[in-house]
mmCIF file of N, CA and C and ligand atoms in Angstrom:
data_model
loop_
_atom_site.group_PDB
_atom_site.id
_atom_site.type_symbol
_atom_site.label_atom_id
_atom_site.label_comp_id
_atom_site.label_asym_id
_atom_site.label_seq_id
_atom_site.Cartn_x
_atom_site.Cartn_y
_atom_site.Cartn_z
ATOM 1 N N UNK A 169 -11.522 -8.689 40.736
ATOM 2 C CA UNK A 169 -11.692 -7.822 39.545
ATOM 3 C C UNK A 169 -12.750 -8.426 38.628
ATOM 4 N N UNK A 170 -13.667 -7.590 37.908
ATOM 5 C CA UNK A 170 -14.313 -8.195 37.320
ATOM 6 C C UNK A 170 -14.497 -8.048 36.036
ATOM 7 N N UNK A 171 -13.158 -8.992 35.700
ATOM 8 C CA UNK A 171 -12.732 -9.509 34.091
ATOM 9 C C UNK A 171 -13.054 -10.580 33.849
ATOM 10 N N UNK A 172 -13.628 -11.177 32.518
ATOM 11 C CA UNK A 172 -13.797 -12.384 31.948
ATOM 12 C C UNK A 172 -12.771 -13.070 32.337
ATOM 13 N N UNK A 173 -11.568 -12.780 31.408
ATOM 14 C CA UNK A 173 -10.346 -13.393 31.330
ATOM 15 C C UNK A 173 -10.145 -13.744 32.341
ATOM 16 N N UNK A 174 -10.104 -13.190 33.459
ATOM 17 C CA UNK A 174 -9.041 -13.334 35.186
ATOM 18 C C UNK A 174 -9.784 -14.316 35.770
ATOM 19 N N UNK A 175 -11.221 -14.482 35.369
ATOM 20 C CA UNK A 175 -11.919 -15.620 35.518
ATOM 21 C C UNK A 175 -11.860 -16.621 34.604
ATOM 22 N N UNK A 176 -11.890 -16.641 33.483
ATOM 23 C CA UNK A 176 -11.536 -17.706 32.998
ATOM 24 C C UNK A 176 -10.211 -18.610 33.118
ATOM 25 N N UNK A 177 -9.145 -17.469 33.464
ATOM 26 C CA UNK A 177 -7.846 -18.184 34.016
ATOM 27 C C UNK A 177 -7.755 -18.716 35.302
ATOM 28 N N UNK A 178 -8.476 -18.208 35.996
ATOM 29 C CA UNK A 178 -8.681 -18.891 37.495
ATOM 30 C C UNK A 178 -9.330 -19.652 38.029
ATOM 31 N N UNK A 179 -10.632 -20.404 36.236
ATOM 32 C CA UNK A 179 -10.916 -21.209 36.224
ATOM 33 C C UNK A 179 -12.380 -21.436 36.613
ATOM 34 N N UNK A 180 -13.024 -20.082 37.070
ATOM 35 C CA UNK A 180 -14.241 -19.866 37.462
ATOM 36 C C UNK A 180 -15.093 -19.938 36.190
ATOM 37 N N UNK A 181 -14.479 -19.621 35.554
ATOM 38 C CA UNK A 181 -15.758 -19.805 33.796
ATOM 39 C C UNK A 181 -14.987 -20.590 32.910
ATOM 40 N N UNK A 182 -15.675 -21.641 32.285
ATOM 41 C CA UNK A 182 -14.889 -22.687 31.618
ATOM 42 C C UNK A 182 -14.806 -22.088 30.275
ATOM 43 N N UNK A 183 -13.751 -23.226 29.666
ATOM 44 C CA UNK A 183 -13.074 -22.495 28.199
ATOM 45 C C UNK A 183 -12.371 -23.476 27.465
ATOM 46 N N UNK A 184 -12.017 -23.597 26.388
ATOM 47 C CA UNK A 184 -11.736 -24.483 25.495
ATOM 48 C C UNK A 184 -10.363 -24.243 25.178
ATOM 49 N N UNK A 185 -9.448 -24.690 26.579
ATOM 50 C CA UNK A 185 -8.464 -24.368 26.921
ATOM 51 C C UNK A 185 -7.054 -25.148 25.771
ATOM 52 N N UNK A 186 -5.793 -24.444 25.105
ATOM 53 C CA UNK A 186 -5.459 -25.801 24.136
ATOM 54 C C UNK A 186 -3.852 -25.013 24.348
ATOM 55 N N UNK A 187 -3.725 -24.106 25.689
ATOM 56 C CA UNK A 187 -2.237 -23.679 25.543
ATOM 57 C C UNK A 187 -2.185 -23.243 27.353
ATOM 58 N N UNK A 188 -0.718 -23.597 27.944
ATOM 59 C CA UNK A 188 -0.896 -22.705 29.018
ATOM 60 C C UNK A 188 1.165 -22.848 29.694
ATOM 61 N N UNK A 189 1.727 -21.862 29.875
ATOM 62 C CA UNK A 189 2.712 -21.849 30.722
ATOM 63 C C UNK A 189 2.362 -20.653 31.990
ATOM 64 N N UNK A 190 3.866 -20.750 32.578
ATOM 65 C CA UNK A 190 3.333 -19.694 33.700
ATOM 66 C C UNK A 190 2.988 -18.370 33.338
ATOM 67 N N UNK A 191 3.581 -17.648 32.186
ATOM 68 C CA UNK A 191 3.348 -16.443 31.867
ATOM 69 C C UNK A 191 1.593 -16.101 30.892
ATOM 70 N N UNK A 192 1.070 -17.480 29.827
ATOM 71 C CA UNK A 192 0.223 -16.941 28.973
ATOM 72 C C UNK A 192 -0.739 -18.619 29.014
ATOM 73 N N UNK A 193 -1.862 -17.766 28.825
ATOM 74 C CA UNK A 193 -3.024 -19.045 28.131
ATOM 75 C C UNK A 193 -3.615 -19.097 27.482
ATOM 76 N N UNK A 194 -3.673 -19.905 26.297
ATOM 77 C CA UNK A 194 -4.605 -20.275 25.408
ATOM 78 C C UNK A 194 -6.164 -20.715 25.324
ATOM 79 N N UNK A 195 -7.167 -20.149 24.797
ATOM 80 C CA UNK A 195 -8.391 -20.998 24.592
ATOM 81 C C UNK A 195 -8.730 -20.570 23.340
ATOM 82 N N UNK A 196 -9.751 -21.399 22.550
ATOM 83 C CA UNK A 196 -10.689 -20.769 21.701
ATOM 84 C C UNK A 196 -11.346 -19.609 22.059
ATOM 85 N N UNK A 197 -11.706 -18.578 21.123
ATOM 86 C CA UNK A 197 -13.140 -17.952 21.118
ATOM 87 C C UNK A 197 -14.087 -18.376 20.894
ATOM 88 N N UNK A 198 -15.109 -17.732 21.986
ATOM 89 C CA UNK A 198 -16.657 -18.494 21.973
ATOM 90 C C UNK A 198 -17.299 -17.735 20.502
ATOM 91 N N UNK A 199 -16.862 -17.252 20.570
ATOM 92 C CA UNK A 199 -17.704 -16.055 19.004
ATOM 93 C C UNK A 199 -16.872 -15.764 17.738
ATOM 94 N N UNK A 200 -16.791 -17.183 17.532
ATOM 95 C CA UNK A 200 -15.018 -16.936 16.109
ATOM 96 C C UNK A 200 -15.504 -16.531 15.298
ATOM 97 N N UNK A 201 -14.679 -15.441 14.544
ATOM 98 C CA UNK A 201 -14.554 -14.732 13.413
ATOM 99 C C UNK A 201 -14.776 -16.024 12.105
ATOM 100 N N UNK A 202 -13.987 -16.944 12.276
ATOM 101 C CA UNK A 202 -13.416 -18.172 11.810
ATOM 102 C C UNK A 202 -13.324 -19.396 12.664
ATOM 103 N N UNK A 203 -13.472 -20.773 12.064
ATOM 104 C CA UNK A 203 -12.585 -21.946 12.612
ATOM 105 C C UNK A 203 -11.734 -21.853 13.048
ATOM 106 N N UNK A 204 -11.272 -22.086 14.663
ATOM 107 C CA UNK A 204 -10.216 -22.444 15.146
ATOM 108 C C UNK A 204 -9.227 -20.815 15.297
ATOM 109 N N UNK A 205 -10.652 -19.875 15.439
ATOM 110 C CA UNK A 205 -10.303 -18.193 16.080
ATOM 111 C C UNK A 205 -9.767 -18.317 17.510
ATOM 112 N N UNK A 206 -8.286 -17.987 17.871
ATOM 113 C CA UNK A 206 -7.682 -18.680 18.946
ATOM 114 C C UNK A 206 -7.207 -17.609 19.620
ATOM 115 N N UNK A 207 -7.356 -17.056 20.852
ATOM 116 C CA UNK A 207 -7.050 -15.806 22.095
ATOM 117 C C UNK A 207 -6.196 -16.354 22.611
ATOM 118 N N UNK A 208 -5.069 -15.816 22.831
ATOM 119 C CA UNK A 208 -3.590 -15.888 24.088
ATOM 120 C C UNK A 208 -4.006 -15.036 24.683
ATOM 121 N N UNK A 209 -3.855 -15.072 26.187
ATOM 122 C CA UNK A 209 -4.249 -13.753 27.293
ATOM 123 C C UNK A 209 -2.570 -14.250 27.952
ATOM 124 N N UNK A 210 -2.533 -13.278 28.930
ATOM 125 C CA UNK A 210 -1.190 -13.140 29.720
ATOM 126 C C UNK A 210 -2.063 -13.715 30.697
ATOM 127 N N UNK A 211 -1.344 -14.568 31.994
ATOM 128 C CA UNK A 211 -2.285 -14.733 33.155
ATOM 129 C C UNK A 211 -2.622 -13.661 33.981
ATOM 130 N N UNK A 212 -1.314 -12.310 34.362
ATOM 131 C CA UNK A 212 -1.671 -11.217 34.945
ATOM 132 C C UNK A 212 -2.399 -10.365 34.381
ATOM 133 N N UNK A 213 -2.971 -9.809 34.868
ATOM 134 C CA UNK A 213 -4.216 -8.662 34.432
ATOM 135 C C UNK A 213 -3.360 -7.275 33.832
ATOM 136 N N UNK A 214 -3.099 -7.554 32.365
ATOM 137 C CA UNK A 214 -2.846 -5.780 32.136
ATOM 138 C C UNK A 214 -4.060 -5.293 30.822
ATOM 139 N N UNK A 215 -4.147 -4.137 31.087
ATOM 140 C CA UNK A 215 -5.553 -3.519 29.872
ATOM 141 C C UNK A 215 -5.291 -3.835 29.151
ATOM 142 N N UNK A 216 -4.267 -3.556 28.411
ATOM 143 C CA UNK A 216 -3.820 -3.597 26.852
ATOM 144 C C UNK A 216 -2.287 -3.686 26.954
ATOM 145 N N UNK A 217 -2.132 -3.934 24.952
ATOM 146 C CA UNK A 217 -0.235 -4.061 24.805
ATOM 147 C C UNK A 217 0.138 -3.433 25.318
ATOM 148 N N UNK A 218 -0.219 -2.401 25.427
ATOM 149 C CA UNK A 218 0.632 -0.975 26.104
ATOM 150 C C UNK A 218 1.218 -0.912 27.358
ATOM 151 N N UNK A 219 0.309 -1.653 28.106
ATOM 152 C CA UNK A 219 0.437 -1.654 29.878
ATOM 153 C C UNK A 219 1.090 -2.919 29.709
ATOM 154 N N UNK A 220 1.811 -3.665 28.748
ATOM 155 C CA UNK A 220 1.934 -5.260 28.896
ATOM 156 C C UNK A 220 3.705 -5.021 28.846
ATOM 157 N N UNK A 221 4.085 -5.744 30.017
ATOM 158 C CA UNK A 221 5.846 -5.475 30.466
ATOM 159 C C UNK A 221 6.353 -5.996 28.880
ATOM 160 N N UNK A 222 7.483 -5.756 28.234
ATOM 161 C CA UNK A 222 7.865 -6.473 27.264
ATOM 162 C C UNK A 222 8.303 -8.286 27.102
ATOM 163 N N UNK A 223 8.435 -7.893 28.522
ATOM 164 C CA UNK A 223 9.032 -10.019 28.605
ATOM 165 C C UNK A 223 7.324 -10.852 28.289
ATOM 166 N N UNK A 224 6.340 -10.280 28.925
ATOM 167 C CA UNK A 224 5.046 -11.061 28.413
ATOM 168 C C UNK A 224 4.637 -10.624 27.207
ATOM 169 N N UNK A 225 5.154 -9.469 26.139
ATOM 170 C CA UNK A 225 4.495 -9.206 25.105
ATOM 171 C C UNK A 225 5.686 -10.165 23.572
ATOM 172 N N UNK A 226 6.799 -10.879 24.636
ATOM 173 C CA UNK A 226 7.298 -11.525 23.945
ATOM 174 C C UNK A 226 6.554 -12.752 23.844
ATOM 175 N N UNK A 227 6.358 -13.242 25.039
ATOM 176 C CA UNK A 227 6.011 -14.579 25.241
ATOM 177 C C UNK A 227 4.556 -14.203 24.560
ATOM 178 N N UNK A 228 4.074 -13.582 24.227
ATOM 179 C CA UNK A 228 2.995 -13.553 23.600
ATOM 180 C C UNK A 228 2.955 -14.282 21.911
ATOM 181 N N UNK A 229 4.214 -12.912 21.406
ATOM 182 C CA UNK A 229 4.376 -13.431 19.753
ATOM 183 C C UNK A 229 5.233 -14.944 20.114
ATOM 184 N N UNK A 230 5.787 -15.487 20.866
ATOM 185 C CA UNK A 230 6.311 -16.721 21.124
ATOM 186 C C UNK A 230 5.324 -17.985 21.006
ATOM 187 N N UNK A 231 4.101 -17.569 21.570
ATOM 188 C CA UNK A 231 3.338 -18.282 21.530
ATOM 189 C C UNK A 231 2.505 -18.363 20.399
ATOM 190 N N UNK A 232 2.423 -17.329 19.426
ATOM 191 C CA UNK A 232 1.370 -17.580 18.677
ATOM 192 C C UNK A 232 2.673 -18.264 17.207
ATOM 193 N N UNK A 233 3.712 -18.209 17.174
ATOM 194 C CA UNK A 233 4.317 -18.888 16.098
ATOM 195 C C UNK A 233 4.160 -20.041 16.689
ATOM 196 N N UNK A 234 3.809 -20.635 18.131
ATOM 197 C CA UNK A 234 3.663 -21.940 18.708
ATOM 198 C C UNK A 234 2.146 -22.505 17.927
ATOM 199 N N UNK A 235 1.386 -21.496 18.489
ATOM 200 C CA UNK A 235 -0.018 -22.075 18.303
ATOM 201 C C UNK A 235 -0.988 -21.890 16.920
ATOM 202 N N UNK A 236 -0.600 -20.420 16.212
ATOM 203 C CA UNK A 236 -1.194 -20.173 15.071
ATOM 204 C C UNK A 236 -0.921 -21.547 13.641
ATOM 205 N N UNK A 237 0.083 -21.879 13.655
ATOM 206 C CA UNK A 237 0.384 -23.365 12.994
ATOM 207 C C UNK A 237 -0.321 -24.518 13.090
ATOM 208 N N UNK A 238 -0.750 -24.689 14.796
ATOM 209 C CA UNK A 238 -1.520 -25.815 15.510
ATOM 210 C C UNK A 238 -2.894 -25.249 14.867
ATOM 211 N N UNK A 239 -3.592 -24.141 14.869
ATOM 212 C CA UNK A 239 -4.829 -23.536 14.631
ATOM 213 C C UNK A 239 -4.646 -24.118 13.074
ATOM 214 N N UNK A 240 -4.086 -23.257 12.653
ATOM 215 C CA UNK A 240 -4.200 -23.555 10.495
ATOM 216 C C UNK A 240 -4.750 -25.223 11.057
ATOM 217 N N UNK A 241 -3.758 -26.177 10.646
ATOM 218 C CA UNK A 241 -3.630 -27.292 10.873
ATOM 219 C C UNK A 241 -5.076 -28.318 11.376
ATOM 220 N N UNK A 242 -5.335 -27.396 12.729
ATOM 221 C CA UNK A 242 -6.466 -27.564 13.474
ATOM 222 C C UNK A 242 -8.017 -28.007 12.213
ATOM 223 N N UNK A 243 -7.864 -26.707 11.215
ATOM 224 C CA UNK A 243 -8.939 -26.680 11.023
ATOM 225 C C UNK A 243 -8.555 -26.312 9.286
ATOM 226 N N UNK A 244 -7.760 -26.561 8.941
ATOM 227 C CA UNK A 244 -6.953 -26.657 7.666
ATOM 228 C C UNK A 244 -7.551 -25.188 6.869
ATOM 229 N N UNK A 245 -7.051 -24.804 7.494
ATOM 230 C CA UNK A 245 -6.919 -23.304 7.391
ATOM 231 C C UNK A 245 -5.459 -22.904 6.164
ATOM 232 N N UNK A 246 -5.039 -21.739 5.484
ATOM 233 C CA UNK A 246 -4.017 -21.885 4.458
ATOM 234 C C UNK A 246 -3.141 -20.322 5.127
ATOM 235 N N UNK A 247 -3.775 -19.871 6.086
ATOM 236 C CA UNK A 247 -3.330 -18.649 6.315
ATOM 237 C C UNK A 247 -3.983 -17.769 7.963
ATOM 238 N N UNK A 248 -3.070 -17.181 8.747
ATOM 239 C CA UNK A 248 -4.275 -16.037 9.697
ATOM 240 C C UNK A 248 -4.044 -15.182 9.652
ATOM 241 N N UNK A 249 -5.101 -14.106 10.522
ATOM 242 C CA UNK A 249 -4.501 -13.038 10.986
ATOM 243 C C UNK A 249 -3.918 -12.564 12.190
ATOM 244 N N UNK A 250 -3.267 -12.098 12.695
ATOM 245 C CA UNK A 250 -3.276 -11.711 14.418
ATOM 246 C C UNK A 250 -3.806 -10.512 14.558
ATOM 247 N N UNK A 251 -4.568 -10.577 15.471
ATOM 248 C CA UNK A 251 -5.046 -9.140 15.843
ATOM 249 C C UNK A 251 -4.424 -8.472 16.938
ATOM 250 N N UNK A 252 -4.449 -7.602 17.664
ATOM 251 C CA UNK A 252 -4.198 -7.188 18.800
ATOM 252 C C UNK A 252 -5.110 -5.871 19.413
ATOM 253 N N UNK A 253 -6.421 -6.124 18.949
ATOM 254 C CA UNK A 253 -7.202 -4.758 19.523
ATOM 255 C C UNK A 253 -6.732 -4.045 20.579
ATOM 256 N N UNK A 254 -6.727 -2.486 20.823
ATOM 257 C CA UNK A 254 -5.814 -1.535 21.931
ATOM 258 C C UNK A 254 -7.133 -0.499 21.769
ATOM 259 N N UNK A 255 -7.579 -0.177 22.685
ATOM 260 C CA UNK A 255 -8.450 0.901 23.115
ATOM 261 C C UNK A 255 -10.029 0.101 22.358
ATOM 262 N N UNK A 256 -10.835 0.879 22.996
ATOM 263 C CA UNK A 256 -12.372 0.593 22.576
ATOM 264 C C UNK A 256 -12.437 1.322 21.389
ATOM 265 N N UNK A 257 -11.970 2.032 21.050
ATOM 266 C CA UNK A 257 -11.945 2.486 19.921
ATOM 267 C C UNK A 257 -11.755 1.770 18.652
ATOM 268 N N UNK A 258 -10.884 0.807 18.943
ATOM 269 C CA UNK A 258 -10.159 -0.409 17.635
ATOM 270 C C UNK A 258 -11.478 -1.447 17.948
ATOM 271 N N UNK A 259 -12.308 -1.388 18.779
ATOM 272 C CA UNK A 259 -13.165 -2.238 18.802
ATOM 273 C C UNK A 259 -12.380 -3.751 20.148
ATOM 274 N N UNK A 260 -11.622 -2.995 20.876
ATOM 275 C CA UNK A 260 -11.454 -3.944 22.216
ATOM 276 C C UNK A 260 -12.257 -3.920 23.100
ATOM 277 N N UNK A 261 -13.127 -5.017 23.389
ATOM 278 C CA UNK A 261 -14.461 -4.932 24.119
ATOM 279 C C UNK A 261 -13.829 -5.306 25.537
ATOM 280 N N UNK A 262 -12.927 -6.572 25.812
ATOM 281 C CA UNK A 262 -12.516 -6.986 27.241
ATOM 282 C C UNK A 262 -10.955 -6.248 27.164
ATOM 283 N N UNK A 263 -11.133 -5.828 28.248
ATOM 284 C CA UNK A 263 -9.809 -5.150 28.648
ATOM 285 C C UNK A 263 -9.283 -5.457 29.275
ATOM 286 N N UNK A 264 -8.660 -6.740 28.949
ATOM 287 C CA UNK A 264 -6.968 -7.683 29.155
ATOM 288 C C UNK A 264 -6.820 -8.148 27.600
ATOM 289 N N UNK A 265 -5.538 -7.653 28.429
ATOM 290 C CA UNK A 265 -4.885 -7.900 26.996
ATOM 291 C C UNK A 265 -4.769 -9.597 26.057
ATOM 292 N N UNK A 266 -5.032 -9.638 24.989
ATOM 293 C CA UNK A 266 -5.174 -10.679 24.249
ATOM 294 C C UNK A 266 -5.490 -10.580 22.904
ATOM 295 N N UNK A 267 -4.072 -11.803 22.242
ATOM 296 C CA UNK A 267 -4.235 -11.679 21.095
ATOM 297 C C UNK A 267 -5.074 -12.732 20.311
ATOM 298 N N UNK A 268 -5.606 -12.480 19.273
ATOM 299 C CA UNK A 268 -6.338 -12.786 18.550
ATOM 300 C C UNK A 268 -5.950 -14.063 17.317
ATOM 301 N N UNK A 269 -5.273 -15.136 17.479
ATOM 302 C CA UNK A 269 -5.427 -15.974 15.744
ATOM 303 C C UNK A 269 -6.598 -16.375 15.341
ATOM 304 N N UNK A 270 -6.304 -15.796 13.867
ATOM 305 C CA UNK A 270 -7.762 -15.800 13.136
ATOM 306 C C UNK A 270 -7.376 -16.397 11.842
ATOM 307 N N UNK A 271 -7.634 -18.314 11.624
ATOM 308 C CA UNK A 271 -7.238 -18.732 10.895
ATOM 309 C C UNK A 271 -8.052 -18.029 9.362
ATOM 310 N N UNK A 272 -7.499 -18.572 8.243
ATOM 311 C CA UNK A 272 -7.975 -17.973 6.913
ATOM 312 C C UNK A 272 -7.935 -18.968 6.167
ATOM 313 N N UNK A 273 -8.868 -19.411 4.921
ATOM 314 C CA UNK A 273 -9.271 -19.899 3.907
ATOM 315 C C UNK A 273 -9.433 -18.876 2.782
ATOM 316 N N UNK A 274 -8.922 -19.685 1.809
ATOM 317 C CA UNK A 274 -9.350 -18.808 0.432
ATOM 318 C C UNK A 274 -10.791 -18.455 0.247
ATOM 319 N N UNK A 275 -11.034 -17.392 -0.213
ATOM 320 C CA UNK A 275 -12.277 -17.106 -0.271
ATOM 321 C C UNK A 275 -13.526 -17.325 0.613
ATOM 322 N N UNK A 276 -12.479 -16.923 1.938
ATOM 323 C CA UNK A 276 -13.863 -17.271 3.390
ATOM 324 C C UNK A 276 -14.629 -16.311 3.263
ATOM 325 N N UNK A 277 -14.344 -15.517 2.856
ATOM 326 C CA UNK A 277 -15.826 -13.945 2.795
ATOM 327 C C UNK A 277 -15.226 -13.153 3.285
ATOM 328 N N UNK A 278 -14.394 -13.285 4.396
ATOM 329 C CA UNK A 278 -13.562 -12.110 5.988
ATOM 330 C C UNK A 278 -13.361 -11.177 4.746
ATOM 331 N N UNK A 279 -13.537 -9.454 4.724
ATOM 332 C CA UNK A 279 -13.097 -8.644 4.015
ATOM 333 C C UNK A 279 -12.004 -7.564 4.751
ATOM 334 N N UNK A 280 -11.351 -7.479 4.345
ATOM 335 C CA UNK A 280 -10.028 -6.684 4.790
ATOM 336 C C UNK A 280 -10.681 -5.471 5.465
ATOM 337 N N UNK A 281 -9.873 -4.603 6.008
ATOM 338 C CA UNK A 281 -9.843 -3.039 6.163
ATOM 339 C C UNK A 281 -10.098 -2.524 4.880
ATOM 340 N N UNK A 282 -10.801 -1.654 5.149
ATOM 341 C CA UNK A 282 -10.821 -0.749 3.839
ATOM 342 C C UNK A 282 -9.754 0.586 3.267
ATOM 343 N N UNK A 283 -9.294 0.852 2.639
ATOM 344 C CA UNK A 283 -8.199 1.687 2.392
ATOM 345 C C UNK A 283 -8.905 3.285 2.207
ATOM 346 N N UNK A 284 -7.727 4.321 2.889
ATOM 347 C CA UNK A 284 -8.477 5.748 2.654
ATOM 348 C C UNK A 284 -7.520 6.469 1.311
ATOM 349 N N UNK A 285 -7.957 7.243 1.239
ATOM 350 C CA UNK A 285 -6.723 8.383 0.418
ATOM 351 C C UNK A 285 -6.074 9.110 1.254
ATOM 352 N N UNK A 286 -5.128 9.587 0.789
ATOM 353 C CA UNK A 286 -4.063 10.432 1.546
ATOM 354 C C UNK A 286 -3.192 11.124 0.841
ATOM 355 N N UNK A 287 -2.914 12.223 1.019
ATOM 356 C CA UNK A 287 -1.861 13.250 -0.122
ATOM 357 C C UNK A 287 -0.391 12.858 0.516
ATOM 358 N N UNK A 288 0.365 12.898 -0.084
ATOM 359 C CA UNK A 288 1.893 13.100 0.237
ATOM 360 C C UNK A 288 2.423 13.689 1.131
ATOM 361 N N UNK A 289 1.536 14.956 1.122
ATOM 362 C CA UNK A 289 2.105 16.402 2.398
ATOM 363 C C UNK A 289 1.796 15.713 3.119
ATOM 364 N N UNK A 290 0.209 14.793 3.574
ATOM 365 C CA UNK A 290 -0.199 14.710 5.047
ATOM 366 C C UNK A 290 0.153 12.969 5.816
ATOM 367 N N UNK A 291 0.631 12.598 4.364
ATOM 368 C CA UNK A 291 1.935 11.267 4.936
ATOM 369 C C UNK A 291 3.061 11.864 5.609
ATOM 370 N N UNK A 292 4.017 12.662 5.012
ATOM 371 C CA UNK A 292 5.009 13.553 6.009
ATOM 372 C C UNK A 292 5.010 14.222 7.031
ATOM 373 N N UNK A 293 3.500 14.905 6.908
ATOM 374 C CA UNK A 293 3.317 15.429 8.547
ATOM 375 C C UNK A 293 3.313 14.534 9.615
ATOM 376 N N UNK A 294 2.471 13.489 9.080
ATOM 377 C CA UNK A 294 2.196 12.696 10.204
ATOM 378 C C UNK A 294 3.478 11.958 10.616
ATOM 379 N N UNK A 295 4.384 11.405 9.744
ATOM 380 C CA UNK A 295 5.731 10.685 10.307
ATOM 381 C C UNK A 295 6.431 11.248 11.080
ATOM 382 N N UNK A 296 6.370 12.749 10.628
ATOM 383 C CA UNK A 296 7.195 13.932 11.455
ATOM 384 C C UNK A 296 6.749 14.110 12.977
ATOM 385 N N UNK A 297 5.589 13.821 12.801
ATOM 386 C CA UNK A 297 5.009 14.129 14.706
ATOM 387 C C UNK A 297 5.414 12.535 15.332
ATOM 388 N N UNK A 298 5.086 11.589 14.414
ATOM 389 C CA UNK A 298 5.682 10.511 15.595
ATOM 390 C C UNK A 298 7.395 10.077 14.714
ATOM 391 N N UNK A 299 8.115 10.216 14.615
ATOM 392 C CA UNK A 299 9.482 9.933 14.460
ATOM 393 C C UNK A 299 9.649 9.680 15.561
ATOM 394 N N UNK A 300 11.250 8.428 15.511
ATOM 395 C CA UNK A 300 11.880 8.632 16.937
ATOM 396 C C UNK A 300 13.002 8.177 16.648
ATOM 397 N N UNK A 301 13.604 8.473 14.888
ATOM 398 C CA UNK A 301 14.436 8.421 14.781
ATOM 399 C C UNK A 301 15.807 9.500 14.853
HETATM 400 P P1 5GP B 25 -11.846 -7.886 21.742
HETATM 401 O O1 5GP B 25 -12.963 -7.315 20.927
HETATM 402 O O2 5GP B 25 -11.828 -7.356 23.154
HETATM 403 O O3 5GP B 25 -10.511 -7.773 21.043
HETATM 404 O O4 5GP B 25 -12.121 -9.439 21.781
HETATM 405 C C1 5GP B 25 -12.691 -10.107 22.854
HETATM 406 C C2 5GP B 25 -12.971 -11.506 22.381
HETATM 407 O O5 5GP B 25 -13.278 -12.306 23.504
HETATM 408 C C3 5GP B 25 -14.165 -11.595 21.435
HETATM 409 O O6 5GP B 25 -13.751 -12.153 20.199
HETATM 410 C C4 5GP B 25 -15.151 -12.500 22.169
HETATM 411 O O7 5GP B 25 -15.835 -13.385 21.319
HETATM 412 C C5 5GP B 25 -14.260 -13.236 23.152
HETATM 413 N N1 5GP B 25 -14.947 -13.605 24.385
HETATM 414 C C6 5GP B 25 -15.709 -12.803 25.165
HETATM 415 N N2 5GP B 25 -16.173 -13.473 26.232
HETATM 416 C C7 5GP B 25 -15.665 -14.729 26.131
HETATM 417 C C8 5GP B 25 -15.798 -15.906 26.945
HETATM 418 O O8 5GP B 25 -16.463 -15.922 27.971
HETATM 419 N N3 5GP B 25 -15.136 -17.010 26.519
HETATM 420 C C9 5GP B 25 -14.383 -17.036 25.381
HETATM 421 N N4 5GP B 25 -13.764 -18.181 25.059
HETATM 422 N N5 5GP B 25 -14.245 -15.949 24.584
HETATM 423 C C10 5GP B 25 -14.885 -14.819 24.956
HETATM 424 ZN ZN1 ZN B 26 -8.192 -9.636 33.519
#
């Protein structure tokens, strides 16, 4: 298959490897957002969260309360974010799944999402089409 990731886990493209059990692995990103911007991949190949069985999308958040601490720490960081890009649309360029720690400093520059407006009616519509309560 010709995924970064499935190669980088199999060891064909090197990586700045700092986590690994049988289910998930750790490296840096080559292109950090931030200091000590840290990717968990699953070792099996799924696109996204979506396609990801729940026992590896545990061991996923398992790992990053493991490693996002080691990252701050790493690079004395006060805070991150996790990402989890899902479709090319959110801006997921490799399609295996992997999450994102993105340590934070006060006043690093990183600017949030930007916020939209929204009326009341079209907050209720929308809850109403996805409910599943
Ligand atoms: P996405 O946009 O798909 O959520 O994020 C993919 C991430 O993988 C990007 O942040 C990018 O910098 C990182 N990346 C892409 N190719 C490589 C690589 O060969 N090695 C490493 N360590 N990171 C990579
Ligand atoms: Zn893959």
């Amino acid at each position: 298959m010709n995924c970064i990731f499935c190669k980088i886990i199999a060891g064909e493209i090197p990586c700045n490897k700092v986590y690994e059990d049988d289910v998930l692995m750790a490296f840096l990103d080559i292109h950090p957002n931030n200091s000590g911007h840290t990717l968990i991949v699953p070792k099996e190949h799924f696109e996204n969260l979506l396609e990801t069985p729940a026992h590896v999308a545990e061991a996923l958040m398992v790992a990053v309360q493991l490693l996002a601490p080691r990252a701050m720490a790493a690079v004395g960081a006060t805070g991150f974010n996790l990402g989890v890009n899902t479709g090319s649309s959110s801006g997921q360029v490799v399609m295996h799944t992997h999450a994102h720690i993105i340590p934070r400093f006060e006043g690093d520059g990183l600017v949030h999402w930007p916020t939209k407006e929204i009326s009341a009616e079209m907050l209720e519509e929308i809850a109403e089409k996805m409910r599943v309560l």
